PDB file of C-alpha atoms and ligand atoms in Angstrom:
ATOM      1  CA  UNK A 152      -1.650  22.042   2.809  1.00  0.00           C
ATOM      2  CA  UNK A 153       2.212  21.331   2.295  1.00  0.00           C
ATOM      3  CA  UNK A 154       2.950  18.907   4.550  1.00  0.00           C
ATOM      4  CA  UNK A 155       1.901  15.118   3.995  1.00  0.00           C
ATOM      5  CA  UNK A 156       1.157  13.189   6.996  1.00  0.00           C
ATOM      6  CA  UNK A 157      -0.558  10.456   7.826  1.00  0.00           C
ATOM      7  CA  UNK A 158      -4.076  11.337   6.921  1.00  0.00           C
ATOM      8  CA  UNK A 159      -3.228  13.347   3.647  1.00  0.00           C
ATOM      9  CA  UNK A 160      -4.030  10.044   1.611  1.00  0.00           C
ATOM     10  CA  UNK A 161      -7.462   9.505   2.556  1.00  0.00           C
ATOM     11  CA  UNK A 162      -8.490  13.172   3.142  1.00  0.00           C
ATOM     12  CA  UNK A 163      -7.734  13.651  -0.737  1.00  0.00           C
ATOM     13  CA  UNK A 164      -8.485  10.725  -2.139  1.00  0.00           C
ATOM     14  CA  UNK A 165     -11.743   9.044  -0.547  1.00  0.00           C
ATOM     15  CA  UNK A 166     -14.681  10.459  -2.875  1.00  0.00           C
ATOM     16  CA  UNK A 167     -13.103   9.129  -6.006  1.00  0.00           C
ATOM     17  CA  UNK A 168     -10.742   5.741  -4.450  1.00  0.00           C
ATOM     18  CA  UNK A 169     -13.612   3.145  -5.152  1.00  0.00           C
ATOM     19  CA  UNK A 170     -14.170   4.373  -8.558  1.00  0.00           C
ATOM     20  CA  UNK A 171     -10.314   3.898  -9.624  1.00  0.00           C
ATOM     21  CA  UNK A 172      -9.276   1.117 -11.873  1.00  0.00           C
ATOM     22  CA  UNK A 173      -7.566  -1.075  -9.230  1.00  0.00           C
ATOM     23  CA  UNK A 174      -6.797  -4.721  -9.486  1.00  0.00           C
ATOM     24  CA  UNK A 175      -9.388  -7.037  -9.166  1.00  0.00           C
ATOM     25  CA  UNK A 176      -8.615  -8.377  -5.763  1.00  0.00           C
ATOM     26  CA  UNK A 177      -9.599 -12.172  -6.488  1.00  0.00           C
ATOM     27  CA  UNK A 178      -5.889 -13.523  -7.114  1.00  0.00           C
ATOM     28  CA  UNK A 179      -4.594 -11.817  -3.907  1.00  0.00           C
ATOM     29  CA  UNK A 180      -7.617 -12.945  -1.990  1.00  0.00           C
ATOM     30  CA  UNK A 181      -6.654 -16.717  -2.917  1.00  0.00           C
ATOM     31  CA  UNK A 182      -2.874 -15.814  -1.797  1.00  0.00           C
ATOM     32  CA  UNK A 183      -4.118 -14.307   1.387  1.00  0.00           C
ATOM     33  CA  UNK A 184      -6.480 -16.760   2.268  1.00  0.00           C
ATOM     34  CA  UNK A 185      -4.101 -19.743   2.277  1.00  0.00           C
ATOM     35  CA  UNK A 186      -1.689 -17.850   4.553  1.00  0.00           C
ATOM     36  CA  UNK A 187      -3.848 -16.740   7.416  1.00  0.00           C
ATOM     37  CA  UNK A 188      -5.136 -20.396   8.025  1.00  0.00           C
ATOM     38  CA  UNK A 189      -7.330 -20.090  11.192  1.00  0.00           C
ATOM     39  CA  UNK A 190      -6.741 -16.692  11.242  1.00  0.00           C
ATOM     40  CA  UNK A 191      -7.230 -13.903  12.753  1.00  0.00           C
ATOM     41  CA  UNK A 192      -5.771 -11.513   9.753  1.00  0.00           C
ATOM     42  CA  UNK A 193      -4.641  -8.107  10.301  1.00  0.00           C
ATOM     43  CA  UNK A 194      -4.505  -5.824   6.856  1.00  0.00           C
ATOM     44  CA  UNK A 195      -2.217  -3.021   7.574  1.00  0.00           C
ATOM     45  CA  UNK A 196      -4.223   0.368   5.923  1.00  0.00           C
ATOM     46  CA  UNK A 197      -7.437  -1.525   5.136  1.00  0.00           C
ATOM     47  CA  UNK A 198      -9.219   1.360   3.387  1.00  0.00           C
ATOM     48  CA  UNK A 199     -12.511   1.085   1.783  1.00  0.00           C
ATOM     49  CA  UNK A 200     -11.933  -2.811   2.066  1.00  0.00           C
ATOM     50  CA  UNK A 201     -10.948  -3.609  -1.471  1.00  0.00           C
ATOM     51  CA  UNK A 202      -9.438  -6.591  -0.135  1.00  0.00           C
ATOM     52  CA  UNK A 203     -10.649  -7.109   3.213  1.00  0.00           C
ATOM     53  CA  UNK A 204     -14.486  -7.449   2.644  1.00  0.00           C
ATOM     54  CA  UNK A 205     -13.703 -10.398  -0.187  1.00  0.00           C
ATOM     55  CA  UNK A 206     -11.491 -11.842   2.386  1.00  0.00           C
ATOM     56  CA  UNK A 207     -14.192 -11.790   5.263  1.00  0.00           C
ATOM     57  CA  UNK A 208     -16.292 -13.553   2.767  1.00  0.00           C
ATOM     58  CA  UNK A 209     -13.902 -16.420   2.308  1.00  0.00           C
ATOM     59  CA  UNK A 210     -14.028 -16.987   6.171  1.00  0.00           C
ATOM     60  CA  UNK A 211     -11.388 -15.674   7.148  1.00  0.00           C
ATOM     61  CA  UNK A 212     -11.422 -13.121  10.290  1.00  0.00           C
ATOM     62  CA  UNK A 213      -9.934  -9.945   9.090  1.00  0.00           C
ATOM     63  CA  UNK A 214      -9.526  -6.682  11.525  1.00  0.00           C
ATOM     64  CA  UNK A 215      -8.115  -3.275   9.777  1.00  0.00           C
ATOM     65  CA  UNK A 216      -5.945  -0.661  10.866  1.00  0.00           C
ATOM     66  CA  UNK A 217      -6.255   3.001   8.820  1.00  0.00           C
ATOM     67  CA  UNK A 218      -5.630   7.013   9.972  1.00  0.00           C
ATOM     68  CA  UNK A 219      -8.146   7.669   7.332  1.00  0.00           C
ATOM     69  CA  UNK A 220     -11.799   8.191   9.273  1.00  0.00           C
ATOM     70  CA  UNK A 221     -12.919   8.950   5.477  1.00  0.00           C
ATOM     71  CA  UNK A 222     -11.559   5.865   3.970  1.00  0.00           C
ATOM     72  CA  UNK A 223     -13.175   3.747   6.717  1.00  0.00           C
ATOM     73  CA  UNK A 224     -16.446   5.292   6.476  1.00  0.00           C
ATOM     74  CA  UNK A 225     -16.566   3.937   2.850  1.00  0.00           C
ATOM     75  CA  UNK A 226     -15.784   0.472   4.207  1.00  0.00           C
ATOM     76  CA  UNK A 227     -18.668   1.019   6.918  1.00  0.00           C
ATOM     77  CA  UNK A 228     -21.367   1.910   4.403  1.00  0.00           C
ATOM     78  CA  UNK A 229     -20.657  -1.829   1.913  1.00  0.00           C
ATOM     79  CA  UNK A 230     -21.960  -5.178   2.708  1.00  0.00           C
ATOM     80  CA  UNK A 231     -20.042  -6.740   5.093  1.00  0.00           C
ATOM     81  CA  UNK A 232     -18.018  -3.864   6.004  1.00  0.00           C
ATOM     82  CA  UNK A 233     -19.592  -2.234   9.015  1.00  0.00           C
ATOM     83  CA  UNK A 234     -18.392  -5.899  10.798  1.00  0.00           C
ATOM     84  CA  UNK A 235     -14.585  -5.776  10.147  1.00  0.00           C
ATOM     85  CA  UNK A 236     -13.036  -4.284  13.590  1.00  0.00           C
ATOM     86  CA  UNK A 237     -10.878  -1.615  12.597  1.00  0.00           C
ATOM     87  CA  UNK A 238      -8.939   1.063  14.482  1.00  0.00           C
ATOM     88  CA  UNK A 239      -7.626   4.145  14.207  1.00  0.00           C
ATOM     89  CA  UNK A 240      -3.692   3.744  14.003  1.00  0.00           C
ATOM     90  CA  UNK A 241      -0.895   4.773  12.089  1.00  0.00           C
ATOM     91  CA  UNK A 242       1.300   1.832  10.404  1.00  0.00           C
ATOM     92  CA  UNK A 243       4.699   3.260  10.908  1.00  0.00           C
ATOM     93  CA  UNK A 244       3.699   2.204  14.767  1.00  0.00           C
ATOM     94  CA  UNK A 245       1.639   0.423  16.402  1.00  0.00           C
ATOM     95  CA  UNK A 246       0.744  -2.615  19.210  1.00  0.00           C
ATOM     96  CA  UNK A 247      -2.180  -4.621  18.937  1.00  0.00           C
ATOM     97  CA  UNK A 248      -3.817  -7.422  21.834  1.00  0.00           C
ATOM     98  CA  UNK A 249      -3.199 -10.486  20.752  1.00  0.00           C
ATOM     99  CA  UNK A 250      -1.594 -12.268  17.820  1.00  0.00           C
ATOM    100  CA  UNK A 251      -2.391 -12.746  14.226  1.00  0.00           C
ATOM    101  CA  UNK A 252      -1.849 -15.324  11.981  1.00  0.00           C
ATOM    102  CA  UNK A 253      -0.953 -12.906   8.740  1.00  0.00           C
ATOM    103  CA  UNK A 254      -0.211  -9.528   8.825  1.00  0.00           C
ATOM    104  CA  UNK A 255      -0.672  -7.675   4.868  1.00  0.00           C
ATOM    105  CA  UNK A 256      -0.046  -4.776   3.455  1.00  0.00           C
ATOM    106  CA  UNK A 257      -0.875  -4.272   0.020  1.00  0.00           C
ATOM    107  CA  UNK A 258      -1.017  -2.092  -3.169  1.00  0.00           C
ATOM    108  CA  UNK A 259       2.105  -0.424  -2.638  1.00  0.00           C
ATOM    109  CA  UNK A 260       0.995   1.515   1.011  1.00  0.00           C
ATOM    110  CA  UNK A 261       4.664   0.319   2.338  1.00  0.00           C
ATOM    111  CA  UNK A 262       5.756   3.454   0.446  1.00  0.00           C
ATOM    112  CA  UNK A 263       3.165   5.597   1.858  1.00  0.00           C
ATOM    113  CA  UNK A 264       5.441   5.255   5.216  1.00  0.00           C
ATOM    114  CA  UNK A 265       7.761   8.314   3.946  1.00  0.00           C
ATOM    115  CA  UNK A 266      11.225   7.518   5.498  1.00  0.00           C
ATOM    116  CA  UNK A 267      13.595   4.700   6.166  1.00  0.00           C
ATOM    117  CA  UNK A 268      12.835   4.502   9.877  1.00  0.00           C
ATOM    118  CA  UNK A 269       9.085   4.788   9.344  1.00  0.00           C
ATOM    119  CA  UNK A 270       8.701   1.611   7.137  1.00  0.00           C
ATOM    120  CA  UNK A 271      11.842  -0.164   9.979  1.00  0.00           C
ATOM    121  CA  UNK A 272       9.034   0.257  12.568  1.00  0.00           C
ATOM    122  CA  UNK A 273       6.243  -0.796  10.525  1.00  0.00           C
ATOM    123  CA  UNK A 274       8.353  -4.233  10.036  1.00  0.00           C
ATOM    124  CA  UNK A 275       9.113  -4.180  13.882  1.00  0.00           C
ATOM    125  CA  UNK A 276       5.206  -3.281  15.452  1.00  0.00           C
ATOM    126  CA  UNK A 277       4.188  -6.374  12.451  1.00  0.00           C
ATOM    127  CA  UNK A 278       6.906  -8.809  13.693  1.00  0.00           C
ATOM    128  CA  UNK A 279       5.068  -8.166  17.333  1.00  0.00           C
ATOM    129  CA  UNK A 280       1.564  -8.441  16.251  1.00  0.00           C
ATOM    130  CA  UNK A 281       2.625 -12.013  14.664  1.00  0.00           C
ATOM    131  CA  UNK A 282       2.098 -15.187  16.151  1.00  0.00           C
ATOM    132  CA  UNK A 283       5.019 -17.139  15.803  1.00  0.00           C
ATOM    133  CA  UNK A 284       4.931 -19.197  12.218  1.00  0.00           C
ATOM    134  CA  UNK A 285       3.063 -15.843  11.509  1.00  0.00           C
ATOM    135  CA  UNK A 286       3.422 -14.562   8.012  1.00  0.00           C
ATOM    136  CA  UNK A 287       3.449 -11.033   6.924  1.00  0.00           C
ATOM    137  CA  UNK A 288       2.149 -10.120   3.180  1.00  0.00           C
ATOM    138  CA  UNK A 289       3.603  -7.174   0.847  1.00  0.00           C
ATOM    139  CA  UNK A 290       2.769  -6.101  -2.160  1.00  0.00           C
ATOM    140  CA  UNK A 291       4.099  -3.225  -3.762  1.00  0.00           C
ATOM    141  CA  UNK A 292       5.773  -2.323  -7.500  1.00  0.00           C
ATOM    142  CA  UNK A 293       8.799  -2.542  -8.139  1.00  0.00           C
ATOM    143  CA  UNK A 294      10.829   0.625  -8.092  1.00  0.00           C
ATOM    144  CA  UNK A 295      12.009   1.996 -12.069  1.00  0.00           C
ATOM    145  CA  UNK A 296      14.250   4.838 -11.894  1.00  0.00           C
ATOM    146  CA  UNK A 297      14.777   4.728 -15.562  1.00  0.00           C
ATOM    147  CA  UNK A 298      11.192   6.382 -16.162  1.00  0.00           C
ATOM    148  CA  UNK A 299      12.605   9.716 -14.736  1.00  0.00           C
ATOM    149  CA  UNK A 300      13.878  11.883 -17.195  1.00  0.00           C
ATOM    150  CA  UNK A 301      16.223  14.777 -15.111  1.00  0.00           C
ATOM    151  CA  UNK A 302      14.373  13.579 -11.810  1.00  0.00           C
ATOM    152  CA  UNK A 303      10.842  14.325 -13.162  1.00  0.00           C
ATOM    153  CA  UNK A 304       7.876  12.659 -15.479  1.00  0.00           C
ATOM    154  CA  UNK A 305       4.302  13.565 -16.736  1.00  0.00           C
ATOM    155  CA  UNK A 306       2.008  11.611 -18.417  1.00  0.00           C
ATOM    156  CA  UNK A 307      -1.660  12.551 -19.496  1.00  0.00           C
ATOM    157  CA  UNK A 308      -3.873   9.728 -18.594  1.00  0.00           C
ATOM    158  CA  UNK A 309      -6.836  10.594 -20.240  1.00  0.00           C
ATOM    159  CA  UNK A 310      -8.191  12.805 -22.577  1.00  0.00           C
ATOM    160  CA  UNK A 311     -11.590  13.936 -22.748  1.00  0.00           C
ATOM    161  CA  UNK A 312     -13.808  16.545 -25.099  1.00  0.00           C
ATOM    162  CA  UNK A 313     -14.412  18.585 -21.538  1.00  0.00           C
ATOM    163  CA  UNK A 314     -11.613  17.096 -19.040  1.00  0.00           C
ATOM    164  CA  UNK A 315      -7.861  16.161 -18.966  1.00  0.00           C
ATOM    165  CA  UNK A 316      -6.146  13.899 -16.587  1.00  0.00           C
ATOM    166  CA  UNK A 317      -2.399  14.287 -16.030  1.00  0.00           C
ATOM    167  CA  UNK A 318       0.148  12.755 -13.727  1.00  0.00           C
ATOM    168  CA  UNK A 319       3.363  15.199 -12.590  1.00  0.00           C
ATOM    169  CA  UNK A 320       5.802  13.624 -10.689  1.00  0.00           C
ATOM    170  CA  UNK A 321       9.328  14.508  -8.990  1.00  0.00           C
ATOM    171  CA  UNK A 322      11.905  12.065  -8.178  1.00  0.00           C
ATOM    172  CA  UNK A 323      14.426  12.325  -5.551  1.00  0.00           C
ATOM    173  CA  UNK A 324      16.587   8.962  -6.195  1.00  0.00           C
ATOM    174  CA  UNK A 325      19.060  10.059  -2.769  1.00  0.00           C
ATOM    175  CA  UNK A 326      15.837   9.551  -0.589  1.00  0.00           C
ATOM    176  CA  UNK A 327      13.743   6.927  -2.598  1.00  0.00           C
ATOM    177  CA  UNK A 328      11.097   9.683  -2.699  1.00  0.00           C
ATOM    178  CA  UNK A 329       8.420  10.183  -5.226  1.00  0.00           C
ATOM    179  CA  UNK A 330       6.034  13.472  -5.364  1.00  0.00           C
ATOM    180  CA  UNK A 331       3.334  12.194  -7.072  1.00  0.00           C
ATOM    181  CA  UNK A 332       0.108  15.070  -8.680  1.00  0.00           C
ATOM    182  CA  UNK A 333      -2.996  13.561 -10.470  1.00  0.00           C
ATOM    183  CA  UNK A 334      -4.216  16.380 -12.085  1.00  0.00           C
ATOM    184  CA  UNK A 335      -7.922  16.509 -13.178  1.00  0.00           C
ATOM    185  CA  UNK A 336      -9.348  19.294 -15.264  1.00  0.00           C
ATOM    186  CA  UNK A 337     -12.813  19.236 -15.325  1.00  0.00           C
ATOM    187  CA  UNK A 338     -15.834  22.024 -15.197  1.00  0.00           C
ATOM    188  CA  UNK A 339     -13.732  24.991 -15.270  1.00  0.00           C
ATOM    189  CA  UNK A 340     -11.533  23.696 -12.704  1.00  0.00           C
ATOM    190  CA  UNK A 341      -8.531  21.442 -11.623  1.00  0.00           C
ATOM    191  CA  UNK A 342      -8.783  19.379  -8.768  1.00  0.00           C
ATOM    192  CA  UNK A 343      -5.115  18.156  -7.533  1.00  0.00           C
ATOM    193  CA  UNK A 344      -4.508  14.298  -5.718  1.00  0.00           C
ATOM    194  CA  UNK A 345      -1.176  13.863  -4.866  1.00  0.00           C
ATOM    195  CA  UNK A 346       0.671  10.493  -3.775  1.00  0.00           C
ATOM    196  CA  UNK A 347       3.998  11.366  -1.644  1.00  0.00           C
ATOM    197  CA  UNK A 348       6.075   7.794  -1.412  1.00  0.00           C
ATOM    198  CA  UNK A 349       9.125   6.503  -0.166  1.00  0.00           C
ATOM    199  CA  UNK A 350       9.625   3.384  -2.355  1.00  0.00           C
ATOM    200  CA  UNK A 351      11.533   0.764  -1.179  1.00  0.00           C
ATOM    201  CA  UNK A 352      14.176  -1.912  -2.858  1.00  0.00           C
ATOM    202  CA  UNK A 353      13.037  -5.741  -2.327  1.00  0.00           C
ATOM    203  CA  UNK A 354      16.725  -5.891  -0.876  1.00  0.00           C
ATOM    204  CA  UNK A 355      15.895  -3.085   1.316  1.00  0.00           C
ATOM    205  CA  UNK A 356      12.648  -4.500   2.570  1.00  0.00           C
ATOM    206  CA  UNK A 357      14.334  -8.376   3.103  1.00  0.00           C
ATOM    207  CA  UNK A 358      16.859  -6.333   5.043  1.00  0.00           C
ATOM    208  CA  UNK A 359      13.987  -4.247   7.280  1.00  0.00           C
ATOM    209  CA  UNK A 360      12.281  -7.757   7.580  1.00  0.00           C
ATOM    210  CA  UNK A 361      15.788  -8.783   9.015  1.00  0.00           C
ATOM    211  CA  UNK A 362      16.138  -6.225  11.040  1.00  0.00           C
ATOM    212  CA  UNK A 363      13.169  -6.651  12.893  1.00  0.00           C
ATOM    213  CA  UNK A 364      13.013 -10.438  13.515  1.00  0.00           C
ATOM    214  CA  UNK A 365      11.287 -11.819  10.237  1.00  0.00           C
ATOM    215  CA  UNK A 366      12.771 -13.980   7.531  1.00  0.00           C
ATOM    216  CA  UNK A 367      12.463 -13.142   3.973  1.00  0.00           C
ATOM    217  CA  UNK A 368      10.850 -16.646   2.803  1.00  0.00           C
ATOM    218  CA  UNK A 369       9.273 -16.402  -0.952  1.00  0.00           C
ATOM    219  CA  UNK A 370       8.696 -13.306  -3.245  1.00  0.00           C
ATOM    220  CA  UNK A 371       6.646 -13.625  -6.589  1.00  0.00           C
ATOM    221  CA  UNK A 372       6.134 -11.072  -9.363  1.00  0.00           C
ATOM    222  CA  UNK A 373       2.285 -11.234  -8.541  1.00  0.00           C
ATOM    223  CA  UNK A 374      -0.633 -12.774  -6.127  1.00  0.00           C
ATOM    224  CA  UNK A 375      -0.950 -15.597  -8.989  1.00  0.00           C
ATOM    225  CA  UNK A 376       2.757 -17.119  -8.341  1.00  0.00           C
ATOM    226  CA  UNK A 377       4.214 -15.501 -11.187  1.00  0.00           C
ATOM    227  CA  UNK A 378       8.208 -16.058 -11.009  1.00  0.00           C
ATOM    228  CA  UNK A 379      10.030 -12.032  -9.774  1.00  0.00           C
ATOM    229  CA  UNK A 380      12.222 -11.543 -12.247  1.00  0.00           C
ATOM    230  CA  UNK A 381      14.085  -8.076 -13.667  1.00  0.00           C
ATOM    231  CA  UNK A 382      10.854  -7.653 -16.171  1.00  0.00           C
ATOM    232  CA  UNK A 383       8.319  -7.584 -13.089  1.00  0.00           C
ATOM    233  CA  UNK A 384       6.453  -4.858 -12.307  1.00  0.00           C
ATOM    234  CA  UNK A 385       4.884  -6.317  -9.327  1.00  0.00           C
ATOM    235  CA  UNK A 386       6.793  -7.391  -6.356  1.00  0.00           C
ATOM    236  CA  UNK A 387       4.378  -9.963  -3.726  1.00  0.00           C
ATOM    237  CA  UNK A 388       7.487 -10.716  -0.670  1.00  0.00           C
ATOM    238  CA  UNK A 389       6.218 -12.873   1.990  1.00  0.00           C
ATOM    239  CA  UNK A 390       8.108 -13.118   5.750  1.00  0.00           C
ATOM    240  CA  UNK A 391       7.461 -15.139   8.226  1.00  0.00           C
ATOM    241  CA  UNK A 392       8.501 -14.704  12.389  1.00  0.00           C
ATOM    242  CA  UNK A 393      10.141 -17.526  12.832  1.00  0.00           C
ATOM    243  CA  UNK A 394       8.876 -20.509  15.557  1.00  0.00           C
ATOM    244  CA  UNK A 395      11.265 -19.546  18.042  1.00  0.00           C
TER     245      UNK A 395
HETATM  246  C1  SAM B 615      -3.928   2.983  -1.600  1.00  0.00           C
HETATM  247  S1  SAM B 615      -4.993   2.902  -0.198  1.00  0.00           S
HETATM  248  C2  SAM B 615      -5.002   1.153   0.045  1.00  0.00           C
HETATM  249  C3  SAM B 615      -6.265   0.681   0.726  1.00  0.00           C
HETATM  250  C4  SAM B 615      -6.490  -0.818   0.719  1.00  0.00           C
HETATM  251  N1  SAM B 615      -5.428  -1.527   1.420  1.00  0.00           N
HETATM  252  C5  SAM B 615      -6.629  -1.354  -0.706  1.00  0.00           C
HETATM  253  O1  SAM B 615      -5.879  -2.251  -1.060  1.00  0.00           O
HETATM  254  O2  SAM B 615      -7.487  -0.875  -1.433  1.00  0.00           O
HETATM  255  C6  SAM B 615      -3.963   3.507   1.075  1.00  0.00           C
HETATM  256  C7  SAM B 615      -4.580   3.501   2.459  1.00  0.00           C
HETATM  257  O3  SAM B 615      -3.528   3.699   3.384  1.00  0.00           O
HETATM  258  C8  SAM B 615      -3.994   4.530   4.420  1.00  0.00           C
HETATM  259  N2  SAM B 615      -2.790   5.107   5.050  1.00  0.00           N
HETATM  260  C9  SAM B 615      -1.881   5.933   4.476  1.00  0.00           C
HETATM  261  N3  SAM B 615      -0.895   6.211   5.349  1.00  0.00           N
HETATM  262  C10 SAM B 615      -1.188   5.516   6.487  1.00  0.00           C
HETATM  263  C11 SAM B 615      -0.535   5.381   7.740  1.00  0.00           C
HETATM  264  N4  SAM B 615       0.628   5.997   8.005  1.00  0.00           N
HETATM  265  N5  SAM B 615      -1.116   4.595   8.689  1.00  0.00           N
HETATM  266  C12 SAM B 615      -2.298   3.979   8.439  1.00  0.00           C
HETATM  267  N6  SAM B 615      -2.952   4.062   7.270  1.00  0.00           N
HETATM  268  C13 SAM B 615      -2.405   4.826   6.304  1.00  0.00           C
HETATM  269  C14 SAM B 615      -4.904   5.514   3.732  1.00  0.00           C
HETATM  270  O4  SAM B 615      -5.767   6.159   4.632  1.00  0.00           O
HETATM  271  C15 SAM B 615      -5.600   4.590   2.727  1.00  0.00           C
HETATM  272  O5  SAM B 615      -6.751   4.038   3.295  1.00  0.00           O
END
């Protein structure tokens, strides 16, 4: 396989996503919970419901949207999981019945949209699924250039008496694309994951949230509040459709 599309993530990631050292969701649960108010919430690539299932719990109505049928068959099989409507739809477009409250999209799956226009239209199908007052959630890192050396950086992750985990990645800064490899050796064998992203400038994204009908109202350098300065790492924007 050469090309990424849509399903890539979740074909090649799904057996070992839940066992990854993500963030513990509790701070962005908080954030999202005091957004969606009554609710309904839509979360824009829901996977295995990292976030979503907490957020059910919390009372809030959540439905999912994913292209992975692997990803949501994780979410299916927890506690709480099987109840979240979620449908099969790809982020870079889409229409939904009805109108949410809060839209999200969160740990950096804005950049799994892989061009300009893709993540446009993603701002432009959320600003329609909003109600108006509606807010839309995104959390993603901050871009760093200055990690490339000549366009390209590795980094071994771990290392182990029988496996080796290293990261390869090529950066091309004229399209904001990263090619990204997780390389496992392990058994006799290595096992590739890749990451292809488009990242995206907060400028950029206040400027697609523009462009398709939503104001640019708050961004924080993480789900606890923390001030966005040059030093974060973390970028949490909030938009909102306006009333009228
Ligand atoms: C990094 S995971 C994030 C899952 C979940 N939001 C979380 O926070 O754990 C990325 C998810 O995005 C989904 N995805 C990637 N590209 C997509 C697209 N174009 N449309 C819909 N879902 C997509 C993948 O299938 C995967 O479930």
């Amino acid at each position: 396989m050469d090309v990424w599309d849509a399903q890539t993530y979740g074909s090649r990631w799904h057996e070992i996503y839940d066992g990854l050292p993500w963030p513990e969701p509790t701070a962005a649960v908080d954030f999202l919970a005091k957004l969606a108010a009554d609710g309904p919430a839509l979360e824009l690539a829901i996977g295995t419901g990292r976030v979503a299932i907490p957020l059910v719990q919390r009372g809030v109505e959540v439905h999912g949207l994913d292209t992975s049928p692997e990803m949501v068959a994780q979410l299916r099989a927890k506690d709480g999981g099987a109840d979240i409507p979620v449908r099969t739809a790809d982020i870079a477009a889409f229409t939904v019945e009805g109108e949410y409250a809060l839209a999200f999209l969160v740990l950096n799956t804005l950049y799994a949209l892989q061009t300009q226009e893709e993540q446009l239209s993603c701002f432009r199908s959320v600003a329609a699924a909003l109600c108006p007052g509606g807010h839309f959630v995104v959390e993603a890192f901050m871009p760093d250039p200055t990690r490339f050396r000549r366009n390209s950086w590795t980094q071994v992750h771990q290392v182990g008496l029988d496996h080796v985990l290293i990261e390869a990645d090529q950066h091309d800064p004229s399209t904001q694309r990263i090619l990204e490899q997780h390389i496992h050796f392990r058994q006799g064998k290595a096992e590739l994951f890749p990451a292809f992203l488009r990242y995206t400038w907060p400028s950029e994204m206040d400027l697609m949230a523009r462009l398709a009908g939503l104001e640019p109202i708050e961004r924080f350098g993480g789900w606890a509040g923390e001030p966005f300065t040059a030093q974060s790492g973390n970028v949490v924007s909030v938009f909102r459709r306006p009333e009228s």
